[in-house]
């Protein structure tokens, strides 16, 4: 029933992945060095559902200097809804890309990121919105003190089956209700994670869950 009601939009997801890959690589990533940055210490836990992310956040949150904020979507939503459409329209225009990123990052740092990551005066904040794996390029650019922990299951077949048998709330992981859709999503996901590892070596900590 869920498969009939909820259809994953792979065309839009692939467009988003390819856009971020094309914008955050090589010289473009180096040009972004002039963008205003935040000194916030944030740990982003990213990956797929049922990969040990909740346990990872709980372990980190047990430290006296760390506060977990769960799956906070404000950072992701700001760039997904306000910035990404402008980047799409800019295409491969590097000068326009630089202009957009500078404008929006200033707004985000002043109006958005402060409210998201200022929690109980915590020294370190943990954000467990798993889909932030798509925006690792932005995280690296705007939050140079951030850390990214990528949780995953070593056995891909186990990861897929764990998702396939789970009924999620609302529109979460709508690609998990069909075996073919699972394969498509995993291919896109692994391709983008590999891109980030290649572009920002050492920035992402792979944390397998067994």
Coordinates of C-alpha atoms in Angstrom, one line a residue:
X1 CA 0.0 0.0 0.0
X2 CA 2.8 2.4 0.9
X3 CA 4.5 1.7 -2.4
X4 CA 1.4 2.8 -4.3
X5 CA 0.9 5.9 -2.2
X6 CA 4.5 7.2 -2.0
X7 CA 6.6 7.4 -5.1
X8 CA 10.3 8.3 -4.7
X9 CA 11.5 11.2 -6.9
X10 CA 14.8 9.8 -8.2
X11 CA 15.1 12.4 -10.9
X12 CA 15.1 15.2 -8.4
X13 CA 17.4 13.3 -6.0
X14 CA 19.9 12.6 -8.8
X15 CA 19.8 16.3 -9.9
X16 CA 20.5 17.4 -6.3
X17 CA 23.4 14.9 -5.9
X18 CA 25.0 15.8 -9.3
X19 CA 24.6 19.5 -8.6
X20 CA 26.4 19.3 -5.3
X21 CA 29.1 17.1 -6.8
X22 CA 29.7 19.5 -9.6
X23 CA 29.8 22.6 -7.3
X24 CA 32.0 21.1 -4.6
X25 CA 35.0 19.7 -6.3
X26 CA 38.5 20.8 -7.3
X27 CA 38.9 24.5 -7.9
X28 CA 35.3 25.3 -7.0
X29 CA 35.9 24.0 -3.5
X30 CA 39.1 26.0 -3.2
X31 CA 37.4 29.2 -4.3
X32 CA 34.9 28.7 -1.5
X33 CA 37.7 29.3 0.9
X34 CA 36.8 33.1 1.0
X35 CA 33.2 32.4 2.2
X36 CA 32.4 33.5 5.7
X37 CA 32.6 30.7 8.2
X38 CA 31.3 29.8 11.6
X39 CA 33.5 28.7 14.6
X40 CA 30.7 26.4 15.9
X41 CA 31.8 22.9 17.0
X42 CA 29.2 20.6 15.5
X43 CA 29.3 16.9 14.9
X44 CA 27.0 15.8 12.1
X45 CA 25.9 12.1 12.2
X46 CA 24.9 11.2 8.7
X47 CA 24.0 8.1 6.7
X48 CA 20.9 5.9 6.3
X49 CA 18.2 5.0 8.8
X50 CA 18.8 1.9 10.9
X51 CA 22.6 2.2 10.7
X52 CA 23.4 2.9 14.4
X53 CA 23.1 6.7 14.2
X54 CA 20.8 7.0 17.3
X55 CA 23.2 4.9 19.4
X56 CA 26.1 7.0 18.1
X57 CA 24.4 10.2 19.2
X58 CA 23.6 8.8 22.6
X59 CA 27.2 7.9 23.2
X60 CA 28.4 11.3 22.2
X61 CA 25.7 13.0 24.2
X62 CA 26.8 11.2 27.3
X63 CA 29.8 13.5 27.5
X64 CA 29.5 16.6 29.7
X65 CA 30.5 19.0 26.9
X66 CA 28.3 17.6 24.2
X67 CA 24.6 18.1 23.6
X68 CA 22.6 16.2 21.0
X69 CA 19.8 18.1 19.2
X70 CA 18.4 15.0 17.4
X71 CA 17.3 15.4 13.7
X72 CA 17.2 19.1 13.4
X73 CA 16.2 20.1 9.9
X74 CA 16.8 23.9 10.0
X75 CA 20.3 23.9 8.6
X76 CA 19.3 21.4 5.8
X77 CA 16.0 23.1 5.0
X78 CA 17.6 26.5 4.7
X79 CA 20.0 25.5 2.1
X80 CA 17.7 23.0 0.4
X81 CA 14.8 25.5 0.1
X82 CA 16.5 28.8 -0.3
X83 CA 20.0 28.2 -1.7
X84 CA 19.8 25.1 -3.8
X85 CA 17.2 26.5 -6.4
X86 CA 19.5 29.5 -6.9
X87 CA 22.5 27.2 -7.4
X88 CA 20.5 25.2 -10.0
X89 CA 19.8 28.4 -12.0
X90 CA 23.5 29.4 -11.8
X91 CA 24.5 26.2 -13.5
X92 CA 28.3 26.2 -14.1
X93 CA 28.8 29.9 -13.7
X94 CA 31.5 29.9 -11.0
X95 CA 31.3 33.7 -10.4
X96 CA 27.5 33.4 -9.8
X97 CA 28.1 30.4 -7.5
X98 CA 30.5 32.4 -5.5
X99 CA 28.1 35.3 -5.2
X100 CA 25.2 33.1 -4.1
X101 CA 27.2 31.3 -1.5
X102 CA 28.7 34.4 0.0
X103 CA 25.2 36.1 0.2
X104 CA 23.4 33.1 1.6
X105 CA 26.2 32.0 4.0
X106 CA 26.2 35.4 5.6
X107 CA 22.5 35.2 6.1
X108 CA 22.7 31.7 7.4
X109 CA 25.5 32.4 9.8
X110 CA 23.7 35.5 11.2
X111 CA 20.1 34.3 11.2
X112 CA 20.0 30.5 11.0
X113 CA 23.0 28.6 12.3
X114 CA 23.2 30.6 15.5
X115 CA 19.8 29.6 16.6
X116 CA 20.3 26.0 15.5
X117 CA 23.6 25.3 17.2
X118 CA 23.5 27.5 20.3
X119 CA 22.0 24.9 22.7
X120 CA 22.4 25.3 26.5
X121 CA 25.8 26.8 25.9
X122 CA 27.1 23.4 24.9
X123 CA 30.7 23.3 23.7
X124 CA 29.8 20.7 21.0
X125 CA 26.5 20.0 19.4
X126 CA 25.5 16.8 17.7
X127 CA 23.1 17.0 14.7
X128 CA 21.7 13.6 13.7
X129 CA 19.7 14.6 10.5
X130 CA 20.9 11.7 8.4
X131 CA 20.2 13.3 5.0
X132 CA 22.8 15.9 5.7
X133 CA 25.2 13.6 3.9
X134 CA 24.0 15.4 0.8
X135 CA 25.3 18.7 2.1
X136 CA 28.7 17.7 3.3
X137 CA 30.3 20.1 0.9
X138 CA 28.4 23.0 2.5
X139 CA 29.2 21.7 6.0
X140 CA 32.9 21.6 5.1
X141 CA 32.7 25.1 3.7
X142 CA 30.7 26.9 6.4
X143 CA 31.7 25.0 9.5
X144 CA 35.4 24.2 9.2
X145 CA 35.5 23.0 12.9
X146 CA 32.7 20.5 12.3
X147 CA 33.1 16.8 12.2
X148 CA 31.1 14.3 10.2
X149 CA 30.5 10.8 11.4
X150 CA 29.1 8.5 8.7
X151 CA 27.3 5.5 10.2
X152 CA 26.6 2.4 8.1
X153 CA 26.3 -1.3 8.1
X154 CA 29.2 -3.2 6.5
X155 CA 26.9 -5.8 4.9
X156 CA 24.9 -4.0 2.3
X157 CA 22.3 -6.8 2.1
X158 CA 21.7 -6.5 5.8
X159 CA 21.3 -2.8 5.6
X160 CA 18.8 -3.1 2.7
X161 CA 16.7 -5.8 4.4
X162 CA 16.6 -3.9 7.6
X163 CA 15.1 -0.9 5.8
X164 CA 12.9 -3.0 3.5
X165 CA 11.0 -4.6 6.5
X166 CA 10.6 -1.3 8.3
X167 CA 7.5 0.9 7.9
X168 CA 8.6 4.5 8.5
X169 CA 6.6 7.5 9.5
X170 CA 5.0 9.8 6.9
X171 CA 7.3 10.3 3.9
X172 CA 10.5 9.1 5.4
X173 CA 12.6 6.7 3.2
X174 CA 9.8 6.2 0.7
X175 CA 12.4 4.4 -1.5
X176 CA 12.7 1.6 1.0
X177 CA 9.4 -0.1 0.2
X178 CA 10.5 -1.5 -3.1
X179 CA 13.6 -3.7 -3.6
X180 CA 14.4 -2.0 -7.0
X181 CA 14.1 1.5 -5.4
X182 CA 16.4 0.4 -2.6
X183 CA 19.1 -0.5 -5.1
X184 CA 18.7 2.8 -6.9
X185 CA 18.9 4.8 -3.7
X186 CA 21.9 2.9 -2.4
X187 CA 23.7 3.5 -5.7
X188 CA 23.1 7.2 -5.5
X189 CA 24.0 7.4 -1.9
X190 CA 27.3 5.4 -2.1
X191 CA 28.3 7.4 -5.2
X192 CA 27.9 10.7 -3.3
X193 CA 29.6 9.5 -0.2
X194 CA 32.6 8.3 -2.3
X195 CA 32.7 11.8 -3.9
X196 CA 32.9 13.5 -0.5
X197 CA 35.6 11.2 0.7
X198 CA 37.7 11.9 -2.5
X199 CA 37.0 15.7 -2.3
X200 CA 37.6 16.1 1.5
X201 CA 39.9 13.3 2.6
X202 CA 39.9 12.8 6.3
X203 CA 36.9 15.0 6.9
X204 CA 34.4 12.1 7.3
X205 CA 34.8 9.4 9.9
X206 CA 33.3 6.1 8.7
X207 CA 31.7 4.4 11.7
X208 CA 30.4 0.9 10.9
X209 CA 27.6 -0.6 12.9
X210 CA 27.3 -4.3 13.4

